[in-house]
Amino acid sequence: MSDSIYVTSPAMPPFEEYIDEIADMWETRHLTHTGPKHQALEAQLCEYLRVDNISLFANGHLALEIALDALELNGEIITTPFTFASTSQAIINKGLTTVFCDINEKNYTIDADLIESLITKNTCAILPVHVYGNICDVEKIANIARKYNLKVIYDAAHAFGITLNDIGIGSFGDISMFSFHATKVFHTVEGGALTYGDGSLTATFKQIRQFGMIGEDVLRTGTNAKMTDMHAAMGLCNLRHIDEYIAKRREIVVLYRKLLSDIEGLTFCEEQLGVKSNYAYFPIEVNADKFGITRDQLHSRLIDKNIYSRKYFYPLVSQFPVYSRKYSLDDTPVAARVARNILTLPLYPDLSLDNVHHICNVIIEAKQG
Ligand SMILES: *Cc1c(COP(=O)(O)O)cnc(C)c1O
């Protein structure tokens, strides 16, 4: 148990299975441009995610930029600063303005009660994040969007396979973005998808991810954001094992919750009503006054024992040097506090339960000094 324990480790399908999956590509030479692997993955994901429409992309970030592009948005987008850099970078890359809304302290998603106060005549959309796989208040957000005629794009990068009352989480809002990066619950090495209700968007997405071209004609701006068949093949293999991966994650989270409950100064998220979770992350919040040491001290104590947790998300997106002159921490006090105190613990399907015991023991010892 002296080996290092990292915060995550990509799930790998059996080697032979991937080799079997790609073998026929040496015959077909269909490596990209929506070949057979791409088409098969698209069909299987549509079913697994319980969505009406899906399009695949080279990664989640480009998928998100393409979603903003396809909806032809202009002006301000309301999002939260408690997310990965991708969310706000997509907004800014598309020439839009980021307006940061605070998060709620229960599950760190956007505080839907604060959204209306941030709406101006320039607001065009809301971009909430299902952070850590915690589900936003999709109903309240839908009502606000309807009232003010705003688009809703979910950053569902953490939310693969989650359902709310048996409805696929990618069915809410106008568009949802999923990331299939190697460290996510489901991956294609790099990759991403958009899911959406309006099937007419499929043609637009196809065009944008292929340089804006239809055949030889270039009728709009675009980029290159196609998923290759090599990557889709990895997805086909991982999808066969996804329920097994999620079941293992669940076992780990259940054990963390058991071992870390009743520790003064440590809190973690509870299961959400009606939500089938994917157990993507296990964040804990450290209240230094009650726990005895700060989040940063706990993070260091874990490193001393070769355990690598992550200050995820810290710093807040609004404090990144590229934007920090524009935004104050005082505008999002809950996000500011959570970013200061949050620590995500190691969690991946191959993490042994013995190691979970070990990690929790180190945490408890750190508290006792
Ligand atoms: C991973 C991630 C992304 C970006 O996805 P990529 O596939 O890595 O481009 C966007 N938003 C969040 C919240 C993420 O965690």
mmCIF file with all atom_site columns, C-alpha atoms in Angstrom, residues 102-302:
data_model
loop_
_atom_site.group_PDB
_atom_site.id
_atom_site.type_symbol
_atom_site.label_atom_id
_atom_site.label_alt_id
_atom_site.label_comp_id
_atom_site.label_asym_id
_atom_site.label_entity_id
_atom_site.label_seq_id
_atom_site.pdbx_PDB_ins_code
_atom_site.Cartn_x
_atom_site.Cartn_y
_atom_site.Cartn_z
_atom_site.occupancy
_atom_site.B_iso_or_equiv
_atom_site.pdbx_formal_charge
_atom_site.auth_seq_id
_atom_site.auth_comp_id
_atom_site.auth_asym_id
_atom_site.auth_atom_id
_atom_site.pdbx_PDB_model_num
ATOM 1   C CA . ASP A 1 102 ? -23.295 31.772 -7.274  1.00 0.00 ? 102 ASP A CA 1
ATOM 2   C CA . ILE A 1 103 ? -23.783 28.091 -6.453  1.00 0.00 ? 103 ILE A CA 1
ATOM 3   C CA . ASN A 1 104 ? -25.902 26.448 -3.777  1.00 0.00 ? 104 ASN A CA 1
ATOM 4   C CA . GLU A 1 105 ? -24.062 24.960 -0.827  1.00 0.00 ? 105 GLU A CA 1
ATOM 5   C CA . LYS A 1 106 ? -25.847 21.630 -0.886  1.00 0.00 ? 106 LYS A CA 1
ATOM 6   C CA . ASN A 1 107 ? -24.608 20.243 -4.195  1.00 0.00 ? 107 ASN A CA 1
ATOM 7   C CA . TYR A 1 108 ? -22.483 23.067 -5.696  1.00 0.00 ? 108 TYR A CA 1
ATOM 8   C CA . THR A 1 109 ? -24.672 23.495 -8.801  1.00 0.00 ? 109 THR A CA 1
ATOM 9   C CA . ILE A 1 110 ? -25.989 26.911 -9.891  1.00 0.00 ? 110 ILE A CA 1
ATOM 10  C CA . ASP A 1 111 ? -28.266 28.561 -7.308  1.00 0.00 ? 111 ASP A CA 1
ATOM 11  C CA . ALA A 1 112 ? -31.368 28.754 -9.495  1.00 0.00 ? 112 ALA A CA 1
ATOM 12  C CA . ASP A 1 113 ? -32.952 31.316 -7.141  1.00 0.00 ? 113 ASP A CA 1
ATOM 13  C CA . LEU A 1 114 ? -30.256 33.839 -8.076  1.00 0.00 ? 114 LEU A CA 1
ATOM 14  C CA . ILE A 1 115 ? -30.451 33.503 -11.863 1.00 0.00 ? 115 ILE A CA 1
ATOM 15  C CA . GLU A 1 116 ? -33.282 35.988 -12.443 1.00 0.00 ? 116 GLU A CA 1
ATOM 16  C CA . SER A 1 117 ? -31.435 38.794 -10.670 1.00 0.00 ? 117 SER A CA 1
ATOM 17  C CA . LEU A 1 118 ? -28.590 38.457 -13.214 1.00 0.00 ? 118 LEU A CA 1
ATOM 18  C CA . ILE A 1 119 ? -30.741 38.580 -16.351 1.00 0.00 ? 119 ILE A CA 1
ATOM 19  C CA . THR A 1 120 ? -30.330 41.726 -18.446 1.00 0.00 ? 120 THR A CA 1
ATOM 20  C CA . LYS A 1 121 ? -31.570 42.711 -21.901 1.00 0.00 ? 121 LYS A CA 1
ATOM 21  C CA . ASN A 1 122 ? -28.337 41.181 -23.263 1.00 0.00 ? 122 ASN A CA 1
ATOM 22  C CA . THR A 1 123 ? -28.751 37.750 -21.692 1.00 0.00 ? 123 THR A CA 1
ATOM 23  C CA . CYS A 1 124 ? -29.101 35.036 -24.324 1.00 0.00 ? 124 CYS A CA 1
ATOM 24  C CA . ALA A 1 125 ? -28.596 31.775 -22.445 1.00 0.00 ? 125 ALA A CA 1
ATOM 25  C CA . ILE A 1 126 ? -27.958 29.923 -19.196 1.00 0.00 ? 126 ILE A CA 1
ATOM 26  C CA . LEU A 1 127 ? -25.076 27.453 -19.075 1.00 0.00 ? 127 LEU A CA 1
ATOM 27  C CA . PRO A 1 128 ? -25.373 25.480 -15.821 1.00 0.00 ? 128 PRO A CA 1
ATOM 28  C CA . VAL A 1 129 ? -22.961 22.679 -14.870 1.00 0.00 ? 129 VAL A CA 1
ATOM 29  C CA . HIS A 1 130 ? -24.006 19.300 -13.426 1.00 0.00 ? 130 HIS A CA 1
ATOM 30  C CA . VAL A 1 131 ? -20.873 19.557 -11.316 1.00 0.00 ? 131 VAL A CA 1
ATOM 31  C CA . TYR A 1 132 ? -19.443 16.264 -9.940  1.00 0.00 ? 132 TYR A CA 1
ATOM 32  C CA . GLY A 1 133 ? -22.512 14.618 -11.493 1.00 0.00 ? 133 GLY A CA 1
ATOM 33  C CA . ASN A 1 134 ? -24.784 16.524 -9.088  1.00 0.00 ? 134 ASN A CA 1
ATOM 34  C CA . ILE A 1 135 ? -27.877 17.492 -11.006 1.00 0.00 ? 135 ILE A CA 1
ATOM 35  C CA . CYS A 1 136 ? -28.958 21.133 -11.340 1.00 0.00 ? 136 CYS A CA 1
ATOM 36  C CA . ASP A 1 137 ? -32.508 22.216 -10.560 1.00 0.00 ? 137 ASP A CA 1
ATOM 37  C CA . VAL A 1 138 ? -33.532 21.493 -14.149 1.00 0.00 ? 138 VAL A CA 1
ATOM 38  C CA . GLU A 1 139 ? -37.195 22.347 -13.612 1.00 0.00 ? 139 GLU A CA 1
ATOM 39  C CA . LYS A 1 140 ? -36.609 25.773 -12.102 1.00 0.00 ? 140 LYS A CA 1
ATOM 40  C CA . ILE A 1 141 ? -34.052 26.538 -14.816 1.00 0.00 ? 141 ILE A CA 1
ATOM 41  C CA . ALA A 1 142 ? -36.525 25.493 -17.540 1.00 0.00 ? 142 ALA A CA 1
ATOM 42  C CA . ASN A 1 143 ? -39.171 27.802 -16.072 1.00 0.00 ? 143 ASN A CA 1
ATOM 43  C CA . ILE A 1 144 ? -36.810 30.784 -16.020 1.00 0.00 ? 144 ILE A CA 1
ATOM 44  C CA . ALA A 1 145 ? -35.661 30.047 -19.583 1.00 0.00 ? 145 ALA A CA 1
ATOM 45  C CA . ARG A 1 146 ? -39.272 29.916 -20.777 1.00 0.00 ? 146 ARG A CA 1
ATOM 46  C CA . LYS A 1 147 ? -40.206 33.136 -18.987 1.00 0.00 ? 147 LYS A CA 1
ATOM 47  C CA . TYR A 1 148 ? -37.286 35.125 -20.475 1.00 0.00 ? 148 TYR A CA 1
ATOM 48  C CA . ASN A 1 149 ? -36.961 33.241 -23.767 1.00 0.00 ? 149 ASN A CA 1
ATOM 49  C CA . LEU A 1 150 ? -33.396 32.058 -23.039 1.00 0.00 ? 150 LEU A CA 1
ATOM 50  C CA . LYS A 1 151 ? -31.542 29.007 -24.331 1.00 0.00 ? 151 LYS A CA 1
ATOM 51  C CA . VAL A 1 152 ? -30.228 26.438 -21.843 1.00 0.00 ? 152 VAL A CA 1
ATOM 52  C CA . ILE A 1 153 ? -27.013 24.554 -22.542 1.00 0.00 ? 153 ILE A CA 1
ATOM 53  C CA . TYR A 1 154 ? -25.915 22.115 -19.839 1.00 0.00 ? 154 TYR A CA 1
ATOM 54  C CA . ASP A 1 155 ? -22.282 21.330 -19.202 1.00 0.00 ? 155 ASP A CA 1
ATOM 55  C CA . ALA A 1 156 ? -22.924 17.642 -18.494 1.00 0.00 ? 156 ALA A CA 1
ATOM 56  C CA . ALA A 1 157 ? -19.233 16.695 -18.746 1.00 0.00 ? 157 ALA A CA 1
ATOM 57  C CA . HIS A 1 158 ? -19.509 14.967 -15.340 1.00 0.00 ? 158 HIS A CA 1
ATOM 58  C CA . ALA A 1 159 ? -22.972 13.514 -15.834 1.00 0.00 ? 159 ALA A CA 1
ATOM 59  C CA . PHE A 1 160 ? -22.554 10.497 -18.119 1.00 0.00 ? 160 PHE A CA 1
ATOM 60  C CA . GLY A 1 161 ? -25.352 7.943  -17.719 1.00 0.00 ? 161 GLY A CA 1
ATOM 61  C CA . ILE A 1 162 ? -27.241 9.834  -15.023 1.00 0.00 ? 162 ILE A CA 1
ATOM 62  C CA . THR A 1 163 ? -31.025 9.744  -15.074 1.00 0.00 ? 163 THR A CA 1
ATOM 63  C CA . LEU A 1 164 ? -33.544 11.910 -13.241 1.00 0.00 ? 164 LEU A CA 1
ATOM 64  C CA . ASN A 1 165 ? -36.821 10.059 -12.652 1.00 0.00 ? 165 ASN A CA 1
ATOM 65  C CA . ASP A 1 166 ? -35.684 7.624  -15.375 1.00 0.00 ? 166 ASP A CA 1
ATOM 66  C CA . ILE A 1 167 ? -35.201 10.432 -17.912 1.00 0.00 ? 167 ILE A CA 1
ATOM 67  C CA . GLY A 1 168 ? -31.721 10.735 -19.443 1.00 0.00 ? 168 GLY A CA 1
ATOM 68  C CA . ILE A 1 169 ? -30.030 13.834 -18.003 1.00 0.00 ? 169 ILE A CA 1
ATOM 69  C CA . GLY A 1 170 ? -29.019 14.863 -21.534 1.00 0.00 ? 170 GLY A CA 1
ATOM 70  C CA . SER A 1 171 ? -32.692 15.379 -22.386 1.00 0.00 ? 171 SER A CA 1
ATOM 71  C CA . PHE A 1 172 ? -32.971 18.572 -20.338 1.00 0.00 ? 172 PHE A CA 1
ATOM 72  C CA . GLY A 1 173 ? -32.346 22.027 -21.759 1.00 0.00 ? 173 GLY A CA 1
ATOM 73  C CA . ASP A 1 174 ? -31.765 22.771 -25.433 1.00 0.00 ? 174 ASP A CA 1
ATOM 74  C CA . ILE A 1 175 ? -28.398 21.021 -25.608 1.00 0.00 ? 175 ILE A CA 1
ATOM 75  C CA . SER A 1 176 ? -26.198 19.066 -23.169 1.00 0.00 ? 176 SER A CA 1
ATOM 76  C CA . MET A 1 177 ? -22.464 18.548 -23.571 1.00 0.00 ? 177 MET A CA 1
ATOM 77  C CA . PHE A 1 178 ? -20.788 15.325 -22.417 1.00 0.00 ? 178 PHE A CA 1
ATOM 78  C CA . SER A 1 179 ? -17.023 14.873 -22.193 1.00 0.00 ? 179 SER A CA 1
ATOM 79  C CA . PHE A 1 180 ? -15.444 11.523 -23.031 1.00 0.00 ? 180 PHE A CA 1
ATOM 80  C CA . HIS A 1 181 ? -11.975 12.525 -21.845 1.00 0.00 ? 181 HIS A CA 1
ATOM 81  C CA . ALA A 1 182 ? -9.833  9.704  -20.432 1.00 0.00 ? 182 ALA A CA 1
ATOM 82  C CA . THR A 1 183 ? -10.483 10.746 -16.833 1.00 0.00 ? 183 THR A CA 1
ATOM 83  C CA . LYS A 1 184 ? -14.264 10.842 -17.137 1.00 0.00 ? 184 LYS A CA 1
ATOM 84  C CA . VAL A 1 185 ? -16.662 8.034  -16.129 1.00 0.00 ? 185 VAL A CA 1
ATOM 85  C CA . PHE A 1 186 ? -17.003 6.964  -19.767 1.00 0.00 ? 186 PHE A CA 1
ATOM 86  C CA . HIS A 1 187 ? -14.252 7.770  -22.251 1.00 0.00 ? 187 HIS A CA 1
ATOM 87  C CA . THR A 1 188 ? -13.041 7.478  -25.834 1.00 0.00 ? 188 THR A CA 1
ATOM 88  C CA . VAL A 1 189 ? -9.488  8.642  -24.822 1.00 0.00 ? 189 VAL A CA 1
ATOM 89  C CA . GLU A 1 190 ? -10.490 12.136 -25.990 1.00 0.00 ? 190 GLU A CA 1
ATOM 90  C CA . GLY A 1 191 ? -14.006 12.774 -27.165 1.00 0.00 ? 191 GLY A CA 1
ATOM 91  C CA . GLY A 1 192 ? -17.317 14.404 -26.478 1.00 0.00 ? 192 GLY A CA 1
ATOM 92  C CA . ALA A 1 193 ? -20.963 14.583 -27.473 1.00 0.00 ? 193 ALA A CA 1
ATOM 93  C CA . LEU A 1 194 ? -23.915 16.894 -27.692 1.00 0.00 ? 194 LEU A CA 1
ATOM 94  C CA . THR A 1 195 ? -27.421 15.621 -26.941 1.00 0.00 ? 195 THR A CA 1
ATOM 95  C CA . TYR A 1 196 ? -30.508 17.643 -27.864 1.00 0.00 ? 196 TYR A CA 1
ATOM 96  C CA . GLY A 1 197 ? -34.219 17.558 -28.554 1.00 0.00 ? 197 GLY A CA 1
ATOM 97  C CA . ASP A 1 198 ? -34.270 19.473 -31.843 1.00 0.00 ? 198 ASP A CA 1
ATOM 98  C CA . GLY A 1 199 ? -33.197 16.942 -34.500 1.00 0.00 ? 199 GLY A CA 1
ATOM 99  C CA . SER A 1 200 ? -32.641 19.691 -37.064 1.00 0.00 ? 200 SER A CA 1
ATOM 100 C CA . LEU A 1 201 ? -29.450 20.616 -35.189 1.00 0.00 ? 201 LEU A CA 1
ATOM 101 C CA . THR A 1 202 ? -27.766 17.389 -36.352 1.00 0.00 ? 202 THR A CA 1
ATOM 102 C CA . ALA A 1 203 ? -27.035 18.772 -39.817 1.00 0.00 ? 203 ALA A CA 1
ATOM 103 C CA . THR A 1 204 ? -25.661 22.020 -38.360 1.00 0.00 ? 204 THR A CA 1
ATOM 104 C CA . PHE A 1 205 ? -23.333 20.159 -35.979 1.00 0.00 ? 205 PHE A CA 1
ATOM 105 C CA . LYS A 1 206 ? -22.132 17.950 -38.801 1.00 0.00 ? 206 LYS A CA 1
ATOM 106 C CA . GLN A 1 207 ? -21.333 20.982 -40.887 1.00 0.00 ? 207 GLN A CA 1
ATOM 107 C CA . ILE A 1 208 ? -19.529 22.940 -38.155 1.00 0.00 ? 208 ILE A CA 1
ATOM 108 C CA . ARG A 1 209 ? -17.342 20.003 -37.090 1.00 0.00 ? 209 ARG A CA 1
ATOM 109 C CA . GLN A 1 210 ? -16.255 19.539 -40.751 1.00 0.00 ? 210 GLN A CA 1
ATOM 110 C CA . PHE A 1 211 ? -14.880 23.052 -41.491 1.00 0.00 ? 211 PHE A CA 1
ATOM 111 C CA . GLY A 1 212 ? -18.371 24.444 -42.171 1.00 0.00 ? 212 GLY A CA 1
ATOM 112 C CA . MET A 1 213 ? -18.541 22.355 -45.327 1.00 0.00 ? 213 MET A CA 1
ATOM 113 C CA . ILE A 1 214 ? -21.427 20.549 -46.964 1.00 0.00 ? 214 ILE A CA 1
ATOM 114 C CA . GLY A 1 215 ? -19.888 18.570 -49.797 1.00 0.00 ? 215 GLY A CA 1
ATOM 115 C CA . GLU A 1 216 ? -17.522 21.067 -51.424 1.00 0.00 ? 216 GLU A CA 1
ATOM 116 C CA . ASP A 1 217 ? -19.476 24.114 -50.344 1.00 0.00 ? 217 ASP A CA 1
ATOM 117 C CA . VAL A 1 218 ? -18.483 26.229 -47.379 1.00 0.00 ? 218 VAL A CA 1
ATOM 118 C CA . LEU A 1 219 ? -21.575 28.120 -46.319 1.00 0.00 ? 219 LEU A CA 1
ATOM 119 C CA . ARG A 1 220 ? -20.678 29.019 -42.756 1.00 0.00 ? 220 ARG A CA 1
ATOM 120 C CA . THR A 1 221 ? -17.678 29.192 -40.431 1.00 0.00 ? 221 THR A CA 1
ATOM 121 C CA . GLY A 1 222 ? -16.566 25.949 -38.882 1.00 0.00 ? 222 GLY A CA 1
ATOM 122 C CA . THR A 1 223 ? -13.739 23.935 -37.431 1.00 0.00 ? 223 THR A CA 1
ATOM 123 C CA . ASN A 1 224 ? -12.393 20.396 -37.397 1.00 0.00 ? 224 ASN A CA 1
ATOM 124 C CA . ALA A 1 225 ? -13.916 18.548 -34.462 1.00 0.00 ? 225 ALA A CA 1
ATOM 125 C CA . LYS A 1 226 ? -14.711 15.077 -35.745 1.00 0.00 ? 226 LYS A CA 1
ATOM 126 C CA . MET A 1 227 ? -14.336 11.993 -33.543 1.00 0.00 ? 227 MET A CA 1
ATOM 127 C CA . THR A 1 228 ? -12.164 9.397  -35.273 1.00 0.00 ? 228 THR A CA 1
ATOM 128 C CA . ASP A 1 229 ? -13.199 5.760  -35.631 1.00 0.00 ? 229 ASP A CA 1
ATOM 129 C CA . MET A 1 230 ? -10.170 4.723  -33.529 1.00 0.00 ? 230 MET A CA 1
ATOM 130 C CA . HIS A 1 231 ? -11.582 6.764  -30.657 1.00 0.00 ? 231 HIS A CA 1
ATOM 131 C CA . ALA A 1 232 ? -15.121 5.532  -31.282 1.00 0.00 ? 232 ALA A CA 1
ATOM 132 C CA . ALA A 1 233 ? -13.791 1.951  -31.086 1.00 0.00 ? 233 ALA A CA 1
ATOM 133 C CA . MET A 1 234 ? -12.433 2.685  -27.597 1.00 0.00 ? 234 MET A CA 1
ATOM 134 C CA . GLY A 1 235 ? -15.886 3.986  -26.719 1.00 0.00 ? 235 GLY A CA 1
ATOM 135 C CA . LEU A 1 236 ? -17.584 0.817  -28.004 1.00 0.00 ? 236 LEU A CA 1
ATOM 136 C CA . CYS A 1 237 ? -15.315 -1.261 -25.752 1.00 0.00 ? 237 CYS A CA 1
ATOM 137 C CA . ASN A 1 238 ? -15.752 0.942  -22.686 1.00 0.00 ? 238 ASN A CA 1
ATOM 138 C CA . LEU A 1 239 ? -19.515 1.071  -23.157 1.00 0.00 ? 239 LEU A CA 1
ATOM 139 C CA . ARG A 1 240 ? -19.665 -2.737 -22.812 1.00 0.00 ? 240 ARG A CA 1
ATOM 140 C CA . HIS A 1 241 ? -18.170 -2.360 -19.334 1.00 0.00 ? 241 HIS A CA 1
ATOM 141 C CA . ILE A 1 242 ? -19.740 0.889  -18.185 1.00 0.00 ? 242 ILE A CA 1
ATOM 142 C CA . ASP A 1 243 ? -22.258 -0.630 -15.764 1.00 0.00 ? 243 ASP A CA 1
ATOM 143 C CA . GLU A 1 244 ? -19.439 -2.583 -14.143 1.00 0.00 ? 244 GLU A CA 1
ATOM 144 C CA . TYR A 1 245 ? -17.292 0.602  -13.854 1.00 0.00 ? 245 TYR A CA 1
ATOM 145 C CA . ILE A 1 246 ? -20.151 2.539  -12.275 1.00 0.00 ? 246 ILE A CA 1
ATOM 146 C CA . ALA A 1 247 ? -20.963 -0.312 -9.870  1.00 0.00 ? 247 ALA A CA 1
ATOM 147 C CA . LYS A 1 248 ? -17.328 -0.307 -8.670  1.00 0.00 ? 248 LYS A CA 1
ATOM 148 C CA . ARG A 1 249 ? -17.375 3.472  -8.262  1.00 0.00 ? 249 ARG A CA 1
ATOM 149 C CA . ARG A 1 250 ? -20.558 3.141  -6.243  1.00 0.00 ? 250 ARG A CA 1
ATOM 150 C CA . GLU A 1 251 ? -18.996 0.606  -3.891  1.00 0.00 ? 251 GLU A CA 1
ATOM 151 C CA . ILE A 1 252 ? -16.093 3.001  -3.269  1.00 0.00 ? 252 ILE A CA 1
ATOM 152 C CA . VAL A 1 253 ? -18.363 5.991  -2.638  1.00 0.00 ? 253 VAL A CA 1
ATOM 153 C CA . VAL A 1 254 ? -20.562 3.985  -0.254  1.00 0.00 ? 254 VAL A CA 1
ATOM 154 C CA . LEU A 1 255 ? -17.445 3.010  1.715   1.00 0.00 ? 255 LEU A CA 1
ATOM 155 C CA . TYR A 1 256 ? -16.093 6.596  1.771   1.00 0.00 ? 256 TYR A CA 1
ATOM 156 C CA . ARG A 1 257 ? -19.439 7.824  3.070   1.00 0.00 ? 257 ARG A CA 1
ATOM 157 C CA . LYS A 1 258 ? -19.487 5.161  5.772   1.00 0.00 ? 258 LYS A CA 1
ATOM 158 C CA . LEU A 1 259 ? -15.917 5.750  6.928   1.00 0.00 ? 259 LEU A CA 1
ATOM 159 C CA . LEU A 1 260 ? -16.086 9.556  6.819   1.00 0.00 ? 260 LEU A CA 1
ATOM 160 C CA . SER A 1 261 ? -19.537 10.125 8.299   1.00 0.00 ? 261 SER A CA 1
ATOM 161 C CA . ASP A 1 262 ? -19.645 11.651 11.768  1.00 0.00 ? 262 ASP A CA 1
ATOM 162 C CA . ILE A 1 263 ? -16.223 13.272 11.418  1.00 0.00 ? 263 ILE A CA 1
ATOM 163 C CA . GLU A 1 264 ? -16.562 16.773 12.781  1.00 0.00 ? 264 GLU A CA 1
ATOM 164 C CA . GLY A 1 265 ? -15.630 19.365 10.193  1.00 0.00 ? 265 GLY A CA 1
ATOM 165 C CA . LEU A 1 266 ? -16.002 17.130 7.118   1.00 0.00 ? 266 LEU A CA 1
ATOM 166 C CA . THR A 1 267 ? -19.086 17.207 4.908   1.00 0.00 ? 267 THR A CA 1
ATOM 167 C CA . PHE A 1 268 ? -19.950 15.576 1.610   1.00 0.00 ? 268 PHE A CA 1
ATOM 168 C CA . CYS A 1 269 ? -22.854 15.521 -0.855  1.00 0.00 ? 269 CYS A CA 1
ATOM 169 C CA . GLU A 1 270 ? -25.827 13.249 -0.281  1.00 0.00 ? 270 GLU A CA 1
ATOM 170 C CA . GLU A 1 271 ? -27.614 11.243 -2.975  1.00 0.00 ? 271 GLU A CA 1
ATOM 171 C CA . GLN A 1 272 ? -30.203 13.339 -4.817  1.00 0.00 ? 272 GLN A CA 1
ATOM 172 C CA . LEU A 1 273 ? -33.840 12.285 -4.835  1.00 0.00 ? 273 LEU A CA 1
ATOM 173 C CA . GLY A 1 274 ? -34.896 10.504 -8.050  1.00 0.00 ? 274 GLY A CA 1
ATOM 174 C CA . VAL A 1 275 ? -31.347 10.592 -9.439  1.00 0.00 ? 275 VAL A CA 1
ATOM 175 C CA . LYS A 1 276 ? -29.473 7.489  -10.608 1.00 0.00 ? 276 LYS A CA 1
ATOM 176 C CA . SER A 1 277 ? -25.906 8.632  -9.983  1.00 0.00 ? 277 SER A CA 1
ATOM 177 C CA . ASN A 1 278 ? -22.694 7.748  -11.827 1.00 0.00 ? 278 ASN A CA 1
ATOM 178 C CA . TYR A 1 279 ? -20.428 8.317  -8.778  1.00 0.00 ? 279 TYR A CA 1
ATOM 179 C CA . ALA A 1 280 ? -18.071 10.425 -10.864 1.00 0.00 ? 280 ALA A CA 1
ATOM 180 C CA . TYR A 1 281 ? -16.309 12.240 -8.000  1.00 0.00 ? 281 TYR A CA 1
ATOM 181 C CA . PHE A 1 282 ? -16.117 12.193 -4.219  1.00 0.00 ? 282 PHE A CA 1
ATOM 182 C CA . PRO A 1 283 ? -15.597 15.773 -3.029  1.00 0.00 ? 283 PRO A CA 1
ATOM 183 C CA . ILE A 1 284 ? -15.319 16.546 0.687   1.00 0.00 ? 284 ILE A CA 1
ATOM 184 C CA . GLU A 1 285 ? -15.578 19.982 2.223   1.00 0.00 ? 285 GLU A CA 1
ATOM 185 C CA . VAL A 1 286 ? -13.184 20.751 5.082   1.00 0.00 ? 286 VAL A CA 1
ATOM 186 C CA . ASN A 1 287 ? -14.372 23.196 7.728   1.00 0.00 ? 287 ASN A CA 1
ATOM 187 C CA . ALA A 1 288 ? -11.007 24.115 9.246   1.00 0.00 ? 288 ALA A CA 1
ATOM 188 C CA . ASP A 1 289 ? -12.467 25.508 12.500  1.00 0.00 ? 289 ASP A CA 1
ATOM 189 C CA . LYS A 1 290 ? -14.137 22.208 13.279  1.00 0.00 ? 290 LYS A CA 1
ATOM 190 C CA . PHE A 1 291 ? -11.754 19.800 11.557  1.00 0.00 ? 291 PHE A CA 1
ATOM 191 C CA . GLY A 1 292 ? -8.652  21.327 13.146  1.00 0.00 ? 292 GLY A CA 1
ATOM 192 C CA . ILE A 1 293 ? -6.565  21.726 9.977   1.00 0.00 ? 293 ILE A CA 1
ATOM 193 C CA . THR A 1 294 ? -7.282  23.478 6.692   1.00 0.00 ? 294 THR A CA 1
ATOM 194 C CA . ARG A 1 295 ? -8.056  21.911 3.321   1.00 0.00 ? 295 ARG A CA 1
ATOM 195 C CA . ASP A 1 296 ? -4.576  22.821 2.115   1.00 0.00 ? 296 ASP A CA 1
ATOM 196 C CA . GLN A 1 297 ? -2.992  21.184 5.163   1.00 0.00 ? 297 GLN A CA 1
ATOM 197 C CA . LEU A 1 298 ? -5.057  18.032 4.656   1.00 0.00 ? 298 LEU A CA 1
ATOM 198 C CA . HIS A 1 299 ? -4.063  17.994 0.980   1.00 0.00 ? 299 HIS A CA 1
ATOM 199 C CA . SER A 1 300 ? -0.363  18.139 2.025   1.00 0.00 ? 300 SER A CA 1
ATOM 200 C CA . ARG A 1 301 ? -0.752  15.487 4.725   1.00 0.00 ? 301 ARG A CA 1
ATOM 201 C CA . LEU A 1 302 ? -2.228  13.141 2.123   1.00 0.00 ? 302 LEU A CA 1
#
